[in-house]
Coordinates of C-alpha atoms and ligand atoms in Angstrom, one line a residue:
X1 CA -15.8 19.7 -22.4
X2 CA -13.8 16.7 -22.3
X3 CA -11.7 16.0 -19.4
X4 CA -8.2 16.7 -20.4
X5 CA -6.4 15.1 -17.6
X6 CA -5.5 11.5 -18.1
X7 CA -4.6 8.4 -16.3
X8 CA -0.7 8.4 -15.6
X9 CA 1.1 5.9 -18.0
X10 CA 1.1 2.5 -16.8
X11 CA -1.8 2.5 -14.6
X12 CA -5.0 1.0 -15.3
X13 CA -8.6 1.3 -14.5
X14 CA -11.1 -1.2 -14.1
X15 CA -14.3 -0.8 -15.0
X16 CA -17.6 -2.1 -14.0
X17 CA -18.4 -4.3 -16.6
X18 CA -15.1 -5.8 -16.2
X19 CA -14.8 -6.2 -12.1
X20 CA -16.2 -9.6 -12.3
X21 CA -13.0 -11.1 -13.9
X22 CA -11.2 -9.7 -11.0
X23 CA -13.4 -10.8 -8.5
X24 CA -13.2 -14.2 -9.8
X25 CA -9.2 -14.9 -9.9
X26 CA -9.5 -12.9 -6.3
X27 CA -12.5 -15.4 -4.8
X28 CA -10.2 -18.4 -6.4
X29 CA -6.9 -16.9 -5.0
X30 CA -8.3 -16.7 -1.1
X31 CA -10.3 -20.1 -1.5
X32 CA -6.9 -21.7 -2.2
X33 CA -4.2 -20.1 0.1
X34 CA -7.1 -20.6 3.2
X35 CA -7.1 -24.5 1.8
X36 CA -3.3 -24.7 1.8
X37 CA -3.7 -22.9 5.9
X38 CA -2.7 -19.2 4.9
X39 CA -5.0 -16.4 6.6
X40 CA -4.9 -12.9 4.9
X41 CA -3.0 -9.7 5.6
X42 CA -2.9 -6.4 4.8
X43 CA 0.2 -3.8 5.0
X44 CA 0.4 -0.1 3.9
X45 CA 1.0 0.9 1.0
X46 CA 4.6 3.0 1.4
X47 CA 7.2 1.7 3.8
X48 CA 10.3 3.5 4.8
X49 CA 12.8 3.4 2.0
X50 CA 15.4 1.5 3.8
X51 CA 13.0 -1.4 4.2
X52 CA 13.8 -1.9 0.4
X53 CA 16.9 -0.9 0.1
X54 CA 17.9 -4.2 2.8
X55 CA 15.8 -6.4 1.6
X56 CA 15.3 -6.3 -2.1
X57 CA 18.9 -5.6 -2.5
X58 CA 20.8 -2.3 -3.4
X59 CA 22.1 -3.3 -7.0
X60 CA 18.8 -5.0 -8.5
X61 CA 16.8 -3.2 -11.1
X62 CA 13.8 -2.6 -8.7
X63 CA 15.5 -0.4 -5.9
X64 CA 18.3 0.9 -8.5
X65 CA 15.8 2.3 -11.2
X66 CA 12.3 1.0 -10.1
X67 CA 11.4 2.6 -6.9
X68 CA 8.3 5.2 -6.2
X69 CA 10.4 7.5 -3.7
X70 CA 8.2 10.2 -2.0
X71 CA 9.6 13.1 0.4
X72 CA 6.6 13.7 2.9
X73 CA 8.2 16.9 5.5
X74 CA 11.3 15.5 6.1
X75 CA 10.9 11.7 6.4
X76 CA 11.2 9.6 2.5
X77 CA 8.9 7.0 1.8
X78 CA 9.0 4.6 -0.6
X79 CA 5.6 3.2 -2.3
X80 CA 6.2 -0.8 -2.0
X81 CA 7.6 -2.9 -5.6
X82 CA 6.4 -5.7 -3.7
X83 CA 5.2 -7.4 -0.7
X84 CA 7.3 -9.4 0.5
X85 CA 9.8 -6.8 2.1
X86 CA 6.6 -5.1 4.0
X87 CA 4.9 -8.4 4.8
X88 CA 7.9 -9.4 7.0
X89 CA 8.1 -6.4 8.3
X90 CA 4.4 -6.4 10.1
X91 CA 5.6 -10.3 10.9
X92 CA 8.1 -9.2 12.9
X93 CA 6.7 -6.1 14.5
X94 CA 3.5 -7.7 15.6
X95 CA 5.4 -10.7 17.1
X96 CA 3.9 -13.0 14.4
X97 CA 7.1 -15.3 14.6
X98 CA 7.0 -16.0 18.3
X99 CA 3.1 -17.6 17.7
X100 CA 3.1 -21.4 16.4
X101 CA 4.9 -22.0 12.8
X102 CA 4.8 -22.1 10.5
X103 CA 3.2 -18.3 10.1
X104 CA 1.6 -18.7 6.6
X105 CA 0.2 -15.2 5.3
X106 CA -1.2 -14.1 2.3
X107 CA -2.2 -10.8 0.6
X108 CA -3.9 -9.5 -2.8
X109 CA -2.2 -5.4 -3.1
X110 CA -1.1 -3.3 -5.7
X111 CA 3.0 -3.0 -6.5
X112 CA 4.4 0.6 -7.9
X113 CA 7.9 0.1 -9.9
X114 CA 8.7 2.7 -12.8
X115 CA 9.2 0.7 -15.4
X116 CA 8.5 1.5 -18.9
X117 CA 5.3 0.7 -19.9
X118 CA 4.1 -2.4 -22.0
X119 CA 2.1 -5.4 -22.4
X120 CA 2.1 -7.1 -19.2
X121 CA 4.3 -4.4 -17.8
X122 CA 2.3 -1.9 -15.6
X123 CA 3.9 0.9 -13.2
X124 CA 1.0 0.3 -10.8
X125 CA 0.2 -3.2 -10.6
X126 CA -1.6 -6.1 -8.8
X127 CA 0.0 -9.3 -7.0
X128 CA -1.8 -12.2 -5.4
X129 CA 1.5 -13.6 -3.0
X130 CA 1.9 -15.3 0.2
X131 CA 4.8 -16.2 2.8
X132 CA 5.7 -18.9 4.9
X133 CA 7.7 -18.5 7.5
X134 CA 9.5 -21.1 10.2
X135 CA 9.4 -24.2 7.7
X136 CA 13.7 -25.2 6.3
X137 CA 11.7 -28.4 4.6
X138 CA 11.9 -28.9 1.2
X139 CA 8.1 -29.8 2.3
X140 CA 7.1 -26.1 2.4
X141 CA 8.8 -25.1 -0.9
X142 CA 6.6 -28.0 -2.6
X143 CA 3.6 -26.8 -0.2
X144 CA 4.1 -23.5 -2.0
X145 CA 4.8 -24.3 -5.3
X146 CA 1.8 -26.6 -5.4
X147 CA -0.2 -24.0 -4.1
X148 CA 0.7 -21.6 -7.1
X149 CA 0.1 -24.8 -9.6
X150 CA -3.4 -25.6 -8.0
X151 CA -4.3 -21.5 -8.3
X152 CA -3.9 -22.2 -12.0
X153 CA -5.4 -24.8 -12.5
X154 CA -8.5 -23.9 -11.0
X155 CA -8.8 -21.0 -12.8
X156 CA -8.6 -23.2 -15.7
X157 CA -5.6 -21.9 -17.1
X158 CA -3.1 -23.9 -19.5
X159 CA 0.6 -24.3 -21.0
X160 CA 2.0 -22.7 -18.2
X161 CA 5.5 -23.9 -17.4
X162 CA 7.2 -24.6 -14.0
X163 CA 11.0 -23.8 -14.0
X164 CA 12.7 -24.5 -10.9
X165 CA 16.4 -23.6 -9.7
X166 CA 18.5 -23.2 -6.7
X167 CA 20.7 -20.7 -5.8
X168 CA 22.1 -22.3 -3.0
X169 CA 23.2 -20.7 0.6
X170 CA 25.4 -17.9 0.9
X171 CA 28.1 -20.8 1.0
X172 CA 27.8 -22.3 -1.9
X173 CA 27.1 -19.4 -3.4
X174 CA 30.3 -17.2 -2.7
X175 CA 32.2 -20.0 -5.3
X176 CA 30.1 -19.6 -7.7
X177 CA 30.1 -15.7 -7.6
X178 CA 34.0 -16.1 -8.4
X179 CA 33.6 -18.3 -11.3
X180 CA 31.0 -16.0 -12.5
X181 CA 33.2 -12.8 -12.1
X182 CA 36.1 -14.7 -13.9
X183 CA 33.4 -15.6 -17.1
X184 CA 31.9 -12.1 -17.3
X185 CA 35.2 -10.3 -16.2
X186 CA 36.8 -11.6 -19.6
X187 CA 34.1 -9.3 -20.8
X188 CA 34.2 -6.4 -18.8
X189 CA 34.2 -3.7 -21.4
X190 CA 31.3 -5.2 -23.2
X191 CA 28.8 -5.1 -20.1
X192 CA 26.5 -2.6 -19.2
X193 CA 26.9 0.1 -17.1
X194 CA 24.5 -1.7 -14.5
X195 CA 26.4 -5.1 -14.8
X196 CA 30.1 -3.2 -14.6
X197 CA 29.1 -2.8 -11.3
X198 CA 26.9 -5.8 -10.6
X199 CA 30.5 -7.8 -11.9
X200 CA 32.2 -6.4 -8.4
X201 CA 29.0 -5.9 -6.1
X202 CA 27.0 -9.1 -6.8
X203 CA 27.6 -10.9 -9.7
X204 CA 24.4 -13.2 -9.8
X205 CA 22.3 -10.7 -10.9
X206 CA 24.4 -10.2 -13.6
X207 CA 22.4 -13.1 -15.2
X208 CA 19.3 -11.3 -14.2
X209 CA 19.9 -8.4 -16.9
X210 CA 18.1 -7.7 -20.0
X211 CA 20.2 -6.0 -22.3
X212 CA 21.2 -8.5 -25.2
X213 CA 24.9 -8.6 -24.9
X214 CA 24.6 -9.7 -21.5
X215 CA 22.5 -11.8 -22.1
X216 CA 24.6 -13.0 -25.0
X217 CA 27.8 -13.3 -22.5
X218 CA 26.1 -15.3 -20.2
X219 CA 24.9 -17.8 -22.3
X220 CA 27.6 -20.1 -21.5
X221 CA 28.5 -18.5 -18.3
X222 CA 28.6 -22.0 -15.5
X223 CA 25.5 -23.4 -13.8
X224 CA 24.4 -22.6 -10.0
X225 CA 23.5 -26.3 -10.0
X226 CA 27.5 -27.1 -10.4
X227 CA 28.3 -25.3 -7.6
X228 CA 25.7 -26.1 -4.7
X229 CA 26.7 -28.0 -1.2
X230 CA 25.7 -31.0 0.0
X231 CA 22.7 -29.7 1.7
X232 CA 21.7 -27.3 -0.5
X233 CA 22.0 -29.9 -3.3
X234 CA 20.2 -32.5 -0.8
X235 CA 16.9 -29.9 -0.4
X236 CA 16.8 -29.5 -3.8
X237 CA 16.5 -33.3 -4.8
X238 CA 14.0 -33.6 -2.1
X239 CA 11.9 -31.1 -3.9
X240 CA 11.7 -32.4 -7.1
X241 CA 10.8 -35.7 -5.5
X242 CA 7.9 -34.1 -3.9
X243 CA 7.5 -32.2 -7.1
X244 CA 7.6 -35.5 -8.6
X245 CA 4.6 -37.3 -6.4
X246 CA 2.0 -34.5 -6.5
X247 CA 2.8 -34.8 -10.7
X248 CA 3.8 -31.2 -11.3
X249 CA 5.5 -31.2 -14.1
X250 CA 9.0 -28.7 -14.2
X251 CA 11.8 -28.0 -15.5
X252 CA 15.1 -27.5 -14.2
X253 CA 16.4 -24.1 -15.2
X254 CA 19.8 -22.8 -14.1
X255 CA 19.9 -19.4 -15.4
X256 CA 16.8 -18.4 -12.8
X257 CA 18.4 -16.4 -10.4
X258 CA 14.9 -13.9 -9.9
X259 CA 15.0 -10.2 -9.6
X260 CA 15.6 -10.0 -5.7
X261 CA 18.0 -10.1 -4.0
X262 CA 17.0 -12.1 -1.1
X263 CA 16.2 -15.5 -2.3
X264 CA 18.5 -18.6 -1.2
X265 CA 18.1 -22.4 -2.2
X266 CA 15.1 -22.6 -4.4
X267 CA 13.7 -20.0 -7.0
X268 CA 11.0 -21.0 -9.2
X269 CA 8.6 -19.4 -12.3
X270 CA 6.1 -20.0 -14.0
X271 CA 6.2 -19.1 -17.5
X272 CA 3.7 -18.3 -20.4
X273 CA 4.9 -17.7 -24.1
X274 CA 0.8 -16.9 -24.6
X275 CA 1.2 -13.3 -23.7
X276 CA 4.7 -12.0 -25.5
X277 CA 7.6 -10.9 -23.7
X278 CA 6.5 -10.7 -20.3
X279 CA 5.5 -14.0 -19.4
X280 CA 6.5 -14.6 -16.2
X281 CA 2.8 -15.2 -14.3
X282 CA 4.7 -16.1 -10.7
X283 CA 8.2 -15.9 -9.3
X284 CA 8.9 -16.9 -6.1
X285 CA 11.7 -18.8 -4.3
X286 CA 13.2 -19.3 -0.5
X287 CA 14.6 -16.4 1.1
X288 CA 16.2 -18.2 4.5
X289 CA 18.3 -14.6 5.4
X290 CA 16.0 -12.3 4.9
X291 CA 14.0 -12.2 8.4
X292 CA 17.4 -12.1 10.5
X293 CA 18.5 -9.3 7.4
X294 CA 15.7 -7.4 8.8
X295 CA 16.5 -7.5 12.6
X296 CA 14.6 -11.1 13.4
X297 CA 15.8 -14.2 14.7
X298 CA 17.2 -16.9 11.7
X299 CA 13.7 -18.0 10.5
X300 CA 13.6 -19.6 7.4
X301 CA 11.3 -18.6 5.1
X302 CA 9.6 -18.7 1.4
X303 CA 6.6 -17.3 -0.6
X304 CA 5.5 -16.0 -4.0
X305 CA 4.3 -13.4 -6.0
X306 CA 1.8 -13.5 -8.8
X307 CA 0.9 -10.7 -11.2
X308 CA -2.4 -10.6 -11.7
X309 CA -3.1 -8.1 -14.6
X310 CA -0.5 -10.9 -16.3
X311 CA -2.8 -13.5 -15.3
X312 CA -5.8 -11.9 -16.2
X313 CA -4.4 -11.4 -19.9
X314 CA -3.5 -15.1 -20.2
X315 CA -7.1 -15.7 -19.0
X316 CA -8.5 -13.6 -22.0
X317 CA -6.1 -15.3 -24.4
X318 CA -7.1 -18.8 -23.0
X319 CA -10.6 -17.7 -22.8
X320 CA -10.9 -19.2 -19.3
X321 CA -14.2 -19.1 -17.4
X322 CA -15.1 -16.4 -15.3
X323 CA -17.9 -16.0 -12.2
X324 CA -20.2 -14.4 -14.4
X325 CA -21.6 -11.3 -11.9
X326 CA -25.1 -11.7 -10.0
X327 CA -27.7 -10.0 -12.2
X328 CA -31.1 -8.2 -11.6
X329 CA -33.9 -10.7 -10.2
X330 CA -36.4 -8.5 -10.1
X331 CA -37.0 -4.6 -11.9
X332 CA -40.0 -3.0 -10.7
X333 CA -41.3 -1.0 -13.6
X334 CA -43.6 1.9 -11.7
X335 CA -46.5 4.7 -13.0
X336 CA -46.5 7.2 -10.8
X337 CA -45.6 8.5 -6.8
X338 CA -47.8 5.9 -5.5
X339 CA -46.1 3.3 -7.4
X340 CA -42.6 4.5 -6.8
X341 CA -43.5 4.2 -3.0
X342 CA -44.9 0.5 -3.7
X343 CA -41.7 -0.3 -5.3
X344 CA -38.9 1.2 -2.8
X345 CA -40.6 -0.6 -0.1
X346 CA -40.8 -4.2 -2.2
X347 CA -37.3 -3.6 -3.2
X348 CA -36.1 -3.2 0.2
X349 CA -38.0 -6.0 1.7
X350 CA -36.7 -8.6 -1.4
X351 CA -33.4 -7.2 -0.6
X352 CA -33.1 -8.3 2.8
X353 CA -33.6 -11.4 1.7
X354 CA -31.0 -11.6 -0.7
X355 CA -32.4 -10.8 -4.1
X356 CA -31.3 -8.0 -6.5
X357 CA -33.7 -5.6 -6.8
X358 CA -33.8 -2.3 -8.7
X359 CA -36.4 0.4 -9.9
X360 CA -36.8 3.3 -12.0
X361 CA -34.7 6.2 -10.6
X362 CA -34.6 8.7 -13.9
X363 CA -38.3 9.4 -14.2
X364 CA -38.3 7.2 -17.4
X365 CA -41.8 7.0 -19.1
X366 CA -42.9 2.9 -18.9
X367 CA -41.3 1.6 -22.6
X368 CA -38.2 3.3 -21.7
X369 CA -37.8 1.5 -17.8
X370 CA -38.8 -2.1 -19.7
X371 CA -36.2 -1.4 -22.2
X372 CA -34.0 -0.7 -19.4
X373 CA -34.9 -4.2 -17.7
X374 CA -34.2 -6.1 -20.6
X375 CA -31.1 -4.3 -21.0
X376 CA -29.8 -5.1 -17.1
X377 CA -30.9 -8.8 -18.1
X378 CA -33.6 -8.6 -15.3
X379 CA -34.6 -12.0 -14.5
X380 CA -38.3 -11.0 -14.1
X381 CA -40.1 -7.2 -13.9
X382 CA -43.6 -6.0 -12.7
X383 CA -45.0 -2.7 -13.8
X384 CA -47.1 -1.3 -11.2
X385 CA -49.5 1.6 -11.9
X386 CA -52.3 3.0 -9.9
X387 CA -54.6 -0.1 -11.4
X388 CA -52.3 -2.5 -9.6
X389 CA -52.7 -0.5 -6.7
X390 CA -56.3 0.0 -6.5
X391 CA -56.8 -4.4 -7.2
X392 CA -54.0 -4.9 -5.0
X393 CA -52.1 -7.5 -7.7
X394 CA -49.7 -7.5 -10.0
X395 CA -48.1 -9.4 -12.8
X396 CA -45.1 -10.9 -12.8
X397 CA -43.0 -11.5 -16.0
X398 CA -40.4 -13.9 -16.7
X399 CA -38.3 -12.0 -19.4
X400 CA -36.8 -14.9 -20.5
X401 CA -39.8 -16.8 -20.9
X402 CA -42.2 -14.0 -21.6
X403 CA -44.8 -15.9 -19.2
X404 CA -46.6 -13.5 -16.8
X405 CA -47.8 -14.8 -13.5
X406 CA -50.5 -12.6 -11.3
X407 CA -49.6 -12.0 -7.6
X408 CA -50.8 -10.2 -5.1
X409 CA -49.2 -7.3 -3.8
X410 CA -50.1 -7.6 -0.3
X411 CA -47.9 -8.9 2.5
X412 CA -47.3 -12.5 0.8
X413 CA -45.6 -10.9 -2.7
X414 CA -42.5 -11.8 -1.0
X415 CA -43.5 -15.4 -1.0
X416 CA -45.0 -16.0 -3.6
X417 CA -41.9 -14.3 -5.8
X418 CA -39.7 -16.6 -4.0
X419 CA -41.9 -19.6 -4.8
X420 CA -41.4 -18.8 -8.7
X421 CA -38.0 -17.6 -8.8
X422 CA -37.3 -21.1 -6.7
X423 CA -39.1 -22.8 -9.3
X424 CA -37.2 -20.7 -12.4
X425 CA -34.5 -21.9 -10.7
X426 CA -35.5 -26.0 -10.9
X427 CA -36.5 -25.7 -14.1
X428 CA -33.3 -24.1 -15.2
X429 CA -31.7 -27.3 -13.4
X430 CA -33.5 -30.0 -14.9
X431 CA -32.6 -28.1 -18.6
X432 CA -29.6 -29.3 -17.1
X433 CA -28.0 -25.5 -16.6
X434 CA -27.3 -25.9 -13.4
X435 CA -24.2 -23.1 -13.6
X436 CA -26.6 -20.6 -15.3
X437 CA -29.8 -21.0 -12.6
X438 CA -27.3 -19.6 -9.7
X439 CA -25.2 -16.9 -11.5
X440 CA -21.8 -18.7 -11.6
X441 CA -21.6 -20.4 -15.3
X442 CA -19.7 -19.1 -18.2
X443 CA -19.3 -15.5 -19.1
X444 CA -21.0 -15.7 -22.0
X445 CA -24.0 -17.6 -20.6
Ligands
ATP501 P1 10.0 -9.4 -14.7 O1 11.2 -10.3 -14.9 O2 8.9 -9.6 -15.6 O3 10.4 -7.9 -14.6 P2 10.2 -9.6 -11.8 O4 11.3 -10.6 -11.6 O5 10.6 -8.1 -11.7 O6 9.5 -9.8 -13.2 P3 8.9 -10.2 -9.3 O7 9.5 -9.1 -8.6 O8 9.2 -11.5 -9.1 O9 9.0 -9.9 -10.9 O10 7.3 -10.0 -9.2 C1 6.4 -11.2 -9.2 C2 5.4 -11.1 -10.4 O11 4.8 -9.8 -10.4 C3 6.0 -11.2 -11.7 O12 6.2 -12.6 -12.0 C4 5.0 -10.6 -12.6 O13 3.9 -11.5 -12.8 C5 4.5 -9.5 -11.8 N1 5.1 -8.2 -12.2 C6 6.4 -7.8 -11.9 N2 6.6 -6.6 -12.4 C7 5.4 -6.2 -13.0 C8 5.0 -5.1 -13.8 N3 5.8 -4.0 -13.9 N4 3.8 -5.1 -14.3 C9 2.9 -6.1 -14.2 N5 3.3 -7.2 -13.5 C10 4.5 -7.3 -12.9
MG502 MG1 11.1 -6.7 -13.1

């Protein structure tokens, strides 16, 4: 009977043989925010609705179709789009801000929107982000921008553009809104539904809107840039300069305004035209309002978000390496209870060490468990039956090598396994495979 209930659209699962590729962007992702001074943390997964609704922003696409609403008795919860919103949120009720700043957090979760489903467009999906709060320096957005940058690099990957904008301060903003309403108003009737009312609540995101003939309209529509105060303007010359010296490469890109609503000064993206239409890997940007929105003191603030199921799909397009998973050092291949015994209590010992051990478990005759071994890629197996037993030794066999080695199964099999799989592991070395003797090379190694 097959099971007839499936997955809901736009979720995903990942399977074992596939965890590793996970685990490696994950490993990569921590190792860099700790070496830029971010510590993790983690945040529930649903957050009262209104958390959303004030800090993403009532008239973008994420709270206005997006959102994952749940009724729960009589309170409404509202499973999080992002992280940002719920990040601050444990910021400020733990107290986070009053410790030294900058506070520099970082998180790996999984982000619900409806959306419809596509390539690179998931209703349940995965970010890597981080936030920085306390720091007004351009400093921190190049801190932060260079910590995305370095991320990808390391995990190898190429072509990715870096376009940066700024949106200025509520200020320098307010003039610009008007000359945007008086470009789009021309074209009132033509707009969408969504933008007819984006045109009097919040024009910006009107540039932020996907249908074509908006799109089309705001081709020529003016330039943030144009419009930006001296300080705002002043932060954002700083940052290239910074952007300059660490020899990111960017572009400047006007028409970024990014899908939330809180962002002020600079927004940035990087972009991939590897993967098709959704090829936005990381948004981010400076979000100076948002903590006092949310009932805080004025603390400025920045981060990023990164969508890793994107990431992983330019990865496989790239073919970028991945930490190839630890495999089987030793099977013990067993005839009979006596053996099985032998084998439960060697595998426990080696595993306290550190090894990867394994042994039969199904009952399978003795060509069946070796053809098992082979198929787990076990680095070495020994097939102990009653003879073994009774001499108290066993062989050892190096399934790569075919070579068999006889040990003695007394207290010492511990050492003297280690003694060959240390030496396996120099000889694998001086063949120069130094990535392939400890389990971290290439995926198809
Ligand atoms: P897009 O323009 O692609 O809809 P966005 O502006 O809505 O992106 P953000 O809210 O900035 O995206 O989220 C940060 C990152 O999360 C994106 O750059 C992307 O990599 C990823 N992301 C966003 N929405 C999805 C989704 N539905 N499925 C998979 N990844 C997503
Ligand atoms: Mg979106």
């Amino acid at each position: 009977m097959s099971l007839n209930i499936k997955r809901p659209n736009g979720t995903e699962d990942v399977l074992p043989k596939d965890v590793y590729k996970w685990h490696t962007v994950e490993k990569i992702a921590r190792e860099t925010a700790e070496s830029f001074g971010f510590s993790e943390i983690r945040v529930p997964t649903f957050e009262n609705t209104d958390l959303f609704l004030r800090s993403v922003g009532e008239t973008t696409d994420v709270v206005q179709k997006e959102m994952y609403t749940v009724k729960a008795k009589e309170t409404e919860f509202t499973l999080r789009p992002e992280g940002t919103a719920g990040t601050i949120r444990a910021m400020l009720q733990n107290g986070l801000l009053n410790d030294a700043l900058p506070q520099r957090v970082y998180y790996i979760l999984s982000c619900f929107r409806h959306e419809r489903p596509q390539a690179g467009r998931l209703r349940e999906f995965h970010q890597f982000g981080l936030e920085m709060a306390g720091s007004a320096s351009p400093a921190a957005d190049a801190e932060v921008i260079s910590l995305a940058k370095t991320l990808l690099d390391r995990l190898g990957l190429r072509n990715i553009e870096l376009y940066i904008n700024s949106i200025g301060c509520p200020e320098c903003r307010s003039k610009y809104q008007e000359a945007l309403k008086a470009h789009f108003g021309v074209h009132e009737e033509e707009l969408c539904d969504t933008c007819k009312e984006r045109l009097v609540k919040n024009p910006m995101r009107l540039l932020d809107c996907k249908s074509p003939i908006c799109r089309e309209i705001g081709k020529d529509a003016p330039i943030i840039t144009d419009y930006l105060c001296e300080e705002c303007s002043g932060h954002f010359e700083l940052l290239k300069k910074y952007l300059t010296g660490l020899n990111i490469d960017f572009k400047v890109n006007p028409r970024i305004v990014r899908g939330l609503d809180y962002y002020t000064k600079t927004v940035f993206e990087f972009v991939t035209t590897e993967i098709g239409a959704q090829g936005t890997v990381c948004g981010g940007g400076r979000y100076d309002g948002l903590i006092e929105q949310l009932g805080g003191k004025s603390v400025p603030a920045l981060g990023f978000g990164m969508g890793l199921e994107r990431l992983l799909l330019v990865m496989d397009k790239q073919g970028c390496d991945f930490i190839a998973p630890k495999k089987c050092d030793i099977y013990f291949a067993t005839m009979g209870e006596n053996a099985l015994e032998k084998a439960i209590a060697l595998s426990h010992e080696l595993r306290e060490f550190g090894y990867f051990a394994e042994f039969d478990l199904m009952g399978r005759g003795l060509k069946a468990q070796m053809k098992y071994a082979n198929k787990i890629g076990a680095a070495f197996t020994a097939v102990i039956g009653d003879n073994e037993l009774e001499n108290g030794s066993v062989r050892l066999k190096d399934m790569e090598k075919g070579e068999e080695i006889e040990i003695a199964l007394d207290e010492k099999f511990r050492n003297s396994f280690e003694s060959i799989y240390f030496n396996k592991m120099m000889d694998s070395l001086e063949d120069g495979d130094v990535l392939a003797a400890f389990g971290t090379g290439k995926e198809n190694d």
